[in-house]
GROMACS .gro file of C-alpha atoms in nm:
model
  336
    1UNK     CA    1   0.228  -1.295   2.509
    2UNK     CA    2   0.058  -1.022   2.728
    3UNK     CA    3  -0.142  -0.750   2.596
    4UNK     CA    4  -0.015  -0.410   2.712
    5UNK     CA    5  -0.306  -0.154   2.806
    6UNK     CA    6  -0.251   0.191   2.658
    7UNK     CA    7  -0.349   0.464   2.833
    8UNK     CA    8  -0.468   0.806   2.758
    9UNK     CA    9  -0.573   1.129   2.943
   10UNK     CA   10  -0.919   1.140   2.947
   11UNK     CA   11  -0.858   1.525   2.833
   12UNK     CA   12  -0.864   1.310   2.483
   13UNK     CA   13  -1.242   1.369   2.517
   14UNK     CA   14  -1.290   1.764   2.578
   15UNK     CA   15  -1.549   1.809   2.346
   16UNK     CA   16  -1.699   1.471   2.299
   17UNK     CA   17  -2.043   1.514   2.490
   18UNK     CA   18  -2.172   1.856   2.248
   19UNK     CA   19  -1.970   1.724   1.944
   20UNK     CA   20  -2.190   1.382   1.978
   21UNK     CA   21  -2.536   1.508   2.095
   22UNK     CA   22  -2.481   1.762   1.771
   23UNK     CA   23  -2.493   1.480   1.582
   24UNK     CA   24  -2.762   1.290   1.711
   25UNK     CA   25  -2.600   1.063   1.893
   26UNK     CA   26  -2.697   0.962   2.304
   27UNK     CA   27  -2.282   1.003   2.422
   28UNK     CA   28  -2.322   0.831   2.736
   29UNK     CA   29  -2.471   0.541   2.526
   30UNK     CA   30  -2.173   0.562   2.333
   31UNK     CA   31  -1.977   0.535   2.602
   32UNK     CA   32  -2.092   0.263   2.757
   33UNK     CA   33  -2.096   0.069   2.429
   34UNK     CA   34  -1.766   0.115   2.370
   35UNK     CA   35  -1.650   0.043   2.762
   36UNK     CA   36  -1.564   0.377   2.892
   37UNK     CA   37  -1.745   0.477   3.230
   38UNK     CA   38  -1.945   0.817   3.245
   39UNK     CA   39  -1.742   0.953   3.503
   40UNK     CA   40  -1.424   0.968   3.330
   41UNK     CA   41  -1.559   1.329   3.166
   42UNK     CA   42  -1.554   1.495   3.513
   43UNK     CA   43  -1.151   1.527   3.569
   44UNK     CA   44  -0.924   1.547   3.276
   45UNK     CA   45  -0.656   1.355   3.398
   46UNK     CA   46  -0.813   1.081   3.464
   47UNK     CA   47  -0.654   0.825   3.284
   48UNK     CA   48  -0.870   0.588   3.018
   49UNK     CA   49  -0.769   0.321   2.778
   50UNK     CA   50  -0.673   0.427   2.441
   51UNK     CA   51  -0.815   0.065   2.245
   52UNK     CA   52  -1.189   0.202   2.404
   53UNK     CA   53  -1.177   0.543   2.306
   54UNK     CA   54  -1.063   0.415   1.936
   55UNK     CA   55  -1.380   0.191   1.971
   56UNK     CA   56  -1.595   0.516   2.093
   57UNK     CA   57  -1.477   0.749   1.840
   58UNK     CA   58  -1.527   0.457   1.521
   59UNK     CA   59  -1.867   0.355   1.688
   60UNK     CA   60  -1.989   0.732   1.666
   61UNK     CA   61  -1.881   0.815   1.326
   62UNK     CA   62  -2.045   0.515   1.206
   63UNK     CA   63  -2.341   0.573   1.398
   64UNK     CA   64  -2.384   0.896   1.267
   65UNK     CA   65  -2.280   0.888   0.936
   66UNK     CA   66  -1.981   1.175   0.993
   67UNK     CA   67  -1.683   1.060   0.831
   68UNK     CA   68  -1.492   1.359   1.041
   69UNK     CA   69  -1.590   1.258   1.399
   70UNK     CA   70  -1.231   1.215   1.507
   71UNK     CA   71  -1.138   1.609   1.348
   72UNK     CA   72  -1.424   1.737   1.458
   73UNK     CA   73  -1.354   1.657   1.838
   74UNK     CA   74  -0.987   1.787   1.742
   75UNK     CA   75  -1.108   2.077   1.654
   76UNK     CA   76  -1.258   2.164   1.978
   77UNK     CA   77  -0.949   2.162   2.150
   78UNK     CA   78  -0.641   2.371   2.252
   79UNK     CA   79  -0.308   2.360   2.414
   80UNK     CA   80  -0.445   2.466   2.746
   81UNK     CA   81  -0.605   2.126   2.755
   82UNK     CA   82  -0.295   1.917   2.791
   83UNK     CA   83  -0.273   2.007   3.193
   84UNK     CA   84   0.095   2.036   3.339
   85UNK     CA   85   0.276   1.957   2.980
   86UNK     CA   86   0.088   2.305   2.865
   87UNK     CA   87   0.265   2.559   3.126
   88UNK     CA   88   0.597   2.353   3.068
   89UNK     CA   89   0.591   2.394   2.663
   90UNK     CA   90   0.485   2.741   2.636
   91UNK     CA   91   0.784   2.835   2.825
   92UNK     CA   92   0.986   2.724   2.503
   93UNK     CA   93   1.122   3.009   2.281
   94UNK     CA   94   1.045   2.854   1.922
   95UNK     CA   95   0.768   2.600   1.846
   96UNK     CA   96   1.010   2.328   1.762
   97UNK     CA   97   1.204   2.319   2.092
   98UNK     CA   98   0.763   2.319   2.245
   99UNK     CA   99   0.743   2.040   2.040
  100UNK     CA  100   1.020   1.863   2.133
  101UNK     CA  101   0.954   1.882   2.497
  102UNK     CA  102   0.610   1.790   2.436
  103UNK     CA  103   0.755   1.467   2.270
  104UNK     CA  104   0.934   1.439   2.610
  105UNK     CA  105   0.634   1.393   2.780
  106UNK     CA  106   0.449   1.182   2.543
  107UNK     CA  107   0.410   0.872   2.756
  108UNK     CA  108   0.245   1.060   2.986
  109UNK     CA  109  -0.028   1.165   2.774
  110UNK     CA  110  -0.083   0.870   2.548
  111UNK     CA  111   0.152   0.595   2.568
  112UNK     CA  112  -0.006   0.440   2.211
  113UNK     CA  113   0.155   0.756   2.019
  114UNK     CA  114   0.471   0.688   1.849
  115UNK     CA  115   0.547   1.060   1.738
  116UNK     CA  116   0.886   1.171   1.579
  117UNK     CA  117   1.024   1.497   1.449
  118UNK     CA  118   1.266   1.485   1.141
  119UNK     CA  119   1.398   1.822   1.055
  120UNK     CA  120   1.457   1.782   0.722
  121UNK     CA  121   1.653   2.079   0.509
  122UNK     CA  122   1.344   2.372   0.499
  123UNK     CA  123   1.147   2.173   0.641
  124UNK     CA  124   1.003   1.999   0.992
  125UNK     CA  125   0.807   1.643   0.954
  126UNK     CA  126   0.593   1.509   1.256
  127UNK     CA  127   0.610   1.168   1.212
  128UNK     CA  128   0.223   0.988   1.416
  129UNK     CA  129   0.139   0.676   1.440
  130UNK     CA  130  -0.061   0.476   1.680
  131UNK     CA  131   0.063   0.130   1.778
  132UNK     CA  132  -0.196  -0.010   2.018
  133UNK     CA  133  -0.068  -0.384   1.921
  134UNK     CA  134  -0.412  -0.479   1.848
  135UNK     CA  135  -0.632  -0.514   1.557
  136UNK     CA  136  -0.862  -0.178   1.630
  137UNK     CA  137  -0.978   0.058   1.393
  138UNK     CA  138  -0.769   0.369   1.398
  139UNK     CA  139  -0.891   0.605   1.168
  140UNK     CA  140  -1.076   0.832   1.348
  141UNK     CA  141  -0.841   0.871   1.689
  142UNK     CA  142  -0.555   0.901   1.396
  143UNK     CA  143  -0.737   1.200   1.282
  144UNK     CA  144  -0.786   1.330   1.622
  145UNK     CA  145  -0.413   1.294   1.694
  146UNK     CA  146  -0.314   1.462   1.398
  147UNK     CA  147  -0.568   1.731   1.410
  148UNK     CA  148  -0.449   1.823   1.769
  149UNK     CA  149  -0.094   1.870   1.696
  150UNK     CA  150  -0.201   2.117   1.426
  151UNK     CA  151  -0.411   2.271   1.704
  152UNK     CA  152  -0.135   2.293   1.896
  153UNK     CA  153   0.094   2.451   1.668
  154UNK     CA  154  -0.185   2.696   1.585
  155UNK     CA  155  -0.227   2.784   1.932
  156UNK     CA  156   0.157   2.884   1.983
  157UNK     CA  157   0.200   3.026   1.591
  158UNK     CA  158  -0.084   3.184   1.581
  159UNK     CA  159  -0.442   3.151   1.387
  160UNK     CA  160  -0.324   3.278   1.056
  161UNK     CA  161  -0.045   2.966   1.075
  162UNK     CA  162  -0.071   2.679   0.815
  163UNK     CA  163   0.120   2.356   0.765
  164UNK     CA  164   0.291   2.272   0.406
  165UNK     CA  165   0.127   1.923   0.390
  166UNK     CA  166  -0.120   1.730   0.627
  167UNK     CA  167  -0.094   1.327   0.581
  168UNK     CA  168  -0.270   1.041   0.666
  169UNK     CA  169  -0.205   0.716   0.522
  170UNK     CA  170  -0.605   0.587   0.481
  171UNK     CA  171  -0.792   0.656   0.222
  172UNK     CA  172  -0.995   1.016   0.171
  173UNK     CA  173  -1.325   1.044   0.343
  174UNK     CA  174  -1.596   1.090   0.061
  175UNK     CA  175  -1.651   1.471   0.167
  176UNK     CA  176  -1.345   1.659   0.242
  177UNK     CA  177  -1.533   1.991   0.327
  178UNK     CA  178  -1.434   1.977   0.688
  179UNK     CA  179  -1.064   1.822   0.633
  180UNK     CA  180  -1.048   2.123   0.441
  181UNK     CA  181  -1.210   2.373   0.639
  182UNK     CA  182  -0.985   2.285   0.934
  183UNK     CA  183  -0.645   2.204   0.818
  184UNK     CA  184  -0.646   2.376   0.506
  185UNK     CA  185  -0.625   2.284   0.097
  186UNK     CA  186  -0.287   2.117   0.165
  187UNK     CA  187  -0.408   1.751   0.252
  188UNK     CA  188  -0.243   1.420   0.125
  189UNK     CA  189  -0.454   1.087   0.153
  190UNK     CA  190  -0.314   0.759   0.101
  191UNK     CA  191   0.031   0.929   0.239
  192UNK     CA  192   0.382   0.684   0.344
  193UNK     CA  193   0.276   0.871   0.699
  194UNK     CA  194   0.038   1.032   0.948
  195UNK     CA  195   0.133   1.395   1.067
  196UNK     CA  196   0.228   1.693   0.948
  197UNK     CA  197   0.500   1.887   0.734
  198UNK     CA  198   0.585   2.241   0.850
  199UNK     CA  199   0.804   2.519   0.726
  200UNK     CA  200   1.104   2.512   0.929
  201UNK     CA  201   1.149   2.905   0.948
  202UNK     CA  202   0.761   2.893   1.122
  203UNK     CA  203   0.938   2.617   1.365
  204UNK     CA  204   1.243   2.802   1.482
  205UNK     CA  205   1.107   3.179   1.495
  206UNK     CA  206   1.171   3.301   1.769
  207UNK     CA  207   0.838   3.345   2.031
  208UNK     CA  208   0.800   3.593   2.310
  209UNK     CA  209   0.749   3.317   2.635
  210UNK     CA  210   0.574   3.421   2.922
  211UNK     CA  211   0.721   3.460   3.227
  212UNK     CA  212   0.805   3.167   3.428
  213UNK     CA  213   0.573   3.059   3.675
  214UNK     CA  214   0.457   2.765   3.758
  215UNK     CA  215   0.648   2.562   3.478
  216UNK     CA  216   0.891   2.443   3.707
  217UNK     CA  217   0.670   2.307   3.934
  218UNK     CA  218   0.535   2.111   3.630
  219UNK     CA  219   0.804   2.010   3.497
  220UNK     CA  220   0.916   1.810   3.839
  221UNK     CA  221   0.564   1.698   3.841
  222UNK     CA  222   0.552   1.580   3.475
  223UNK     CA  223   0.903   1.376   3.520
  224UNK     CA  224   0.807   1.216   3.817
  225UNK     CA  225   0.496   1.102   3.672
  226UNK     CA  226   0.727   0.998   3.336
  227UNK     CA  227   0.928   0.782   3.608
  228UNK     CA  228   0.644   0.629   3.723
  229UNK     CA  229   0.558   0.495   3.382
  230UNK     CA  230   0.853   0.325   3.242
  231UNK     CA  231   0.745   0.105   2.970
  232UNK     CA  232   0.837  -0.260   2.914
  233UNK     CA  233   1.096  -0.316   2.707
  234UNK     CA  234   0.891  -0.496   2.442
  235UNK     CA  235   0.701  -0.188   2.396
  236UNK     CA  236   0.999   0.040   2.399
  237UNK     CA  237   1.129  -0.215   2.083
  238UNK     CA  238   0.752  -0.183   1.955
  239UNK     CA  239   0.790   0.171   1.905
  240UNK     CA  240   1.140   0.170   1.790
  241UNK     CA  241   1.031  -0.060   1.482
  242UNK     CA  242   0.790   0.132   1.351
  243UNK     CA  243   0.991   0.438   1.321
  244UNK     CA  244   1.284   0.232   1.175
  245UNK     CA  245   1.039   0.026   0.931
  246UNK     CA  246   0.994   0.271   0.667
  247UNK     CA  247   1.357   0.350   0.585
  248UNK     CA  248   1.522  -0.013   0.541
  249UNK     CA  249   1.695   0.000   0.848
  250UNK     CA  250   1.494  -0.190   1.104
  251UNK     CA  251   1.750  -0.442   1.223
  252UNK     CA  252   1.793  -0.619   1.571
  253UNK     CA  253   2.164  -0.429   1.569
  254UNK     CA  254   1.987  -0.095   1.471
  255UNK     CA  255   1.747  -0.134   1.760
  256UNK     CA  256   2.018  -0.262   1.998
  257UNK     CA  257   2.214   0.093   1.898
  258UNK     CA  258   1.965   0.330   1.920
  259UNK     CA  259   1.861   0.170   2.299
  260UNK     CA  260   2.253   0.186   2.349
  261UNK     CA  261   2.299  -0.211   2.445
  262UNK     CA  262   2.446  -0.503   2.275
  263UNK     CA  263   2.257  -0.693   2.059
  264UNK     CA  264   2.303  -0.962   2.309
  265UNK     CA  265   2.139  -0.741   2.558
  266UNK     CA  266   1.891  -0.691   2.380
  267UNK     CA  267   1.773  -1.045   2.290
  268UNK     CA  268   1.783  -1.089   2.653
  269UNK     CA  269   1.577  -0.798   2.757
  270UNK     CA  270   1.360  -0.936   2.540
  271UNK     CA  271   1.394  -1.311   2.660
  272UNK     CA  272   1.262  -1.210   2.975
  273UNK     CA  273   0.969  -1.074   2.874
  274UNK     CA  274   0.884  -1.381   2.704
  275UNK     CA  275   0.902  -1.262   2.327
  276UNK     CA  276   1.212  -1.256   2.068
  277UNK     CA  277   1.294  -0.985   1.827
  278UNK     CA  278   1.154  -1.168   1.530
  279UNK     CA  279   0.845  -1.219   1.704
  280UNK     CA  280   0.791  -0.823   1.837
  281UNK     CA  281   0.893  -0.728   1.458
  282UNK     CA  282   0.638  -0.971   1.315
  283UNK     CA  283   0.357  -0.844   1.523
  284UNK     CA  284   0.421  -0.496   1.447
  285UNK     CA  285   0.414  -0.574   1.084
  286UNK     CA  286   0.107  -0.700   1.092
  287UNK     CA  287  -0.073  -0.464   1.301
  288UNK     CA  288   0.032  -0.177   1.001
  289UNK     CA  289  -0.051  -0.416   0.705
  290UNK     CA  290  -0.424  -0.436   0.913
  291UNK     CA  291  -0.455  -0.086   0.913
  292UNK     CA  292  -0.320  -0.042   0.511
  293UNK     CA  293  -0.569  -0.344   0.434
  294UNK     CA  294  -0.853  -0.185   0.607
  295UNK     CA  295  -0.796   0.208   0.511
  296UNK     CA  296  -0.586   0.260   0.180
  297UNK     CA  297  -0.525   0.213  -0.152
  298UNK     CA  298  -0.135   0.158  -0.131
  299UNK     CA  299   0.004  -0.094  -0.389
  300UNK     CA  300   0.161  -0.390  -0.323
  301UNK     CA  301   0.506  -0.248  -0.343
  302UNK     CA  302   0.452   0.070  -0.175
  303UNK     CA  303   0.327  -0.139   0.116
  304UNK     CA  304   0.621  -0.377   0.112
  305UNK     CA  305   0.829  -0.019   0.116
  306UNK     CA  306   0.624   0.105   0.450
  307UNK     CA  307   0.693  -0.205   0.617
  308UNK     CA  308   1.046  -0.256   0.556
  309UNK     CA  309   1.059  -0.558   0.291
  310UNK     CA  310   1.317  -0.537   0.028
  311UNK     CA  311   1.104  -0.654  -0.230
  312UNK     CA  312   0.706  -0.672  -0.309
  313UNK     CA  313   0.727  -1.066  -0.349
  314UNK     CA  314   0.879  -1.069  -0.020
  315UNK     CA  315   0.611  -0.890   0.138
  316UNK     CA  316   0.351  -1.113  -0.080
  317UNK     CA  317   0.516  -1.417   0.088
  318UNK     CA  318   0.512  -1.290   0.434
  319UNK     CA  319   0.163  -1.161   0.398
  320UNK     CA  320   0.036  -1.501   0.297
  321UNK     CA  321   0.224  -1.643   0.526
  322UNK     CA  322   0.068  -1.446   0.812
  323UNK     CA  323  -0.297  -1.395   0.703
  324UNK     CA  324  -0.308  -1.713   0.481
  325UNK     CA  325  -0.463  -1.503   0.229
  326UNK     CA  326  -0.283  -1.267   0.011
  327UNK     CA  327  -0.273  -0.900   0.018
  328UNK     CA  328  -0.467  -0.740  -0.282
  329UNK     CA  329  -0.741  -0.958  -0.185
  330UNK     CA  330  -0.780  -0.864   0.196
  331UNK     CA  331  -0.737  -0.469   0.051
  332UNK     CA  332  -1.035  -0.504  -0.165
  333UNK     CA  333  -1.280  -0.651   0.045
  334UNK     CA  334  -1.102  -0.416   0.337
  335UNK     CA  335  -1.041  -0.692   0.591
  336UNK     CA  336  -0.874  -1.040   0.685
   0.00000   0.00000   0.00000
């Protein structure tokens, strides 16, 4: 099977350099432990793998003992930062429809980030996850991806706006002054997601865009670039799964129907590219059970719910089937 290489804007960084050296750490030591070049910091759109700056950002929060590394670096950034995408979005007249189109885009700015928007009743979810197919640890670019989005939203609702619920599915850092701080008293740890849960009448208000400009321009420049990065099938599948996982639905006919081809079509797709459905469902499984091993405190049967199993003995069975060890006891010493 071949390993896809995500890729991310470099832009994923603004901040890094200060944020490191205020905490003691050398960053271009960093960097080079972790495989990213020094260079990379001097154009934004530069484009860097997504598995090294996961490495970077776990490597400095271990190195200096700050459990918020990843939320501190989101912190530092703002809308403006996301290059063509940002003159395209703030065109939008509400922040859902900005959202939306920034969804549009996504695979040109990190092509790891499964993202979804449910609008559910009074209320918007922002569905995150990264699926980087390989056994990495995620928590702190998690908490960078989620802490820009609420950035984001800040930047185009204002400063005084604040989310209903922030979630991230690993455990709580042992000081949550800074989670606090930055995203407000309305944090759930140990969540069924990552992202965020907004009020649906701050979504749709209506905002006053600026005038148009040089958002067309972008917009042609963003979907040609979008063209030019058409994703494999497998991954497109990839993706899929994990957003169908959690709600009992992730079949090879569901799939099929949401990419609107036959099951048969499907298979093939797949066939060609060397890996059945099974298989691409299997390895998506386990890269999510790695991460709720590694960073939670789920039970048994809310992780067989996550993952799509109709039972918690089922899960047990696949779990020792996969890992040859069974899940409560790679959770409590936090790895396989």
């Amino acid at each position: 099977m071949t390993q896809t290489s995500h890729l991310i804007r470099s832009a994923s960084l603004t901040g890094f350099t200060d944020l490191a050296q205020s905490a003691g750490l050398d960053p271009f030591a960093m960097m080079r432990k972790a495989g990213l070049p020094r260079r990379c910091l001097d154009d934004n759109e530069t484009l860097i793998g997504m598995e090294a700056v996961c490495r970077l950002l776990d490597l400095c929060a271990q190195a200096s003992e700050m459990e918020a590394f990843g939320l501190k670096l989101a912190s530092r950034r703002h809308i403006w930062e996301l290059g063509p995408v940002s003159l395209v979005i703030k065109q939008e007249s509400t922040a859902l429809k900005a959202l939306k189109t920034l969804l549009s885009y996504n695979r040109v700015l990190n092509d790891a980030l499964l993202a979804l928007v449910d609008e559910e009743d009074d209320v918007v979810v922002i569905r995150e996850e990264l699926m980087l197919g390989k056994s990495i640890p995620t928590r702190q670019a998690m908490e960078l991806t989620v802490g820009v989005m609420f950035q984001m939203l800040r930047d185009i609702l204002g400063p005084g706006w604040q989310p209903c619920l922030v979630c991230f599915t690993h455990r709580p850092p042992h000081d949550l002054r800074f989670h606090r701080s930055f995203l407000g008293k309305d944090i759930e740890f140990n969540s069924a997601f990552n992202g965020i849960v907004c009020s649906a009448s701050d979504m749709t208000r209506e905002l006053t865009p600026p005038q148009p400009g040089l958002a067309s321009f972008a917009r042609r420049f963003l979907d040609t670039a979008l063209s030019q990065r058409k994703p494999a099938r497998r991954e497109t599948v990839r993706h899929l799964i994990a957003a169908l996982l959690g709600n009992g639905r992730c079949t090879v006919d569901r799939v099929a129907q949401h990419l609107g081809v036959s099951r048969q079509t499907l298979h093939r797709q797949l066939s060609l590219e060397g890996e059945p459905f099974k298989s691409v469902l299997d390895s998506v499984r386990r890269e999510l059970a790695l991460k709720l091993c590694s960073d939670s405190d789920h039970s048994l049967e809310d992780a067989a719910s996550m993952l799509g199993f109709s039972s918690a003995s089922a899960f047990a069975h696949w779990f020792r089937a996969s890992f040859s060890t069974s899940f409560i006891r790679s959770r409590r010493v936090g790895r396989i």
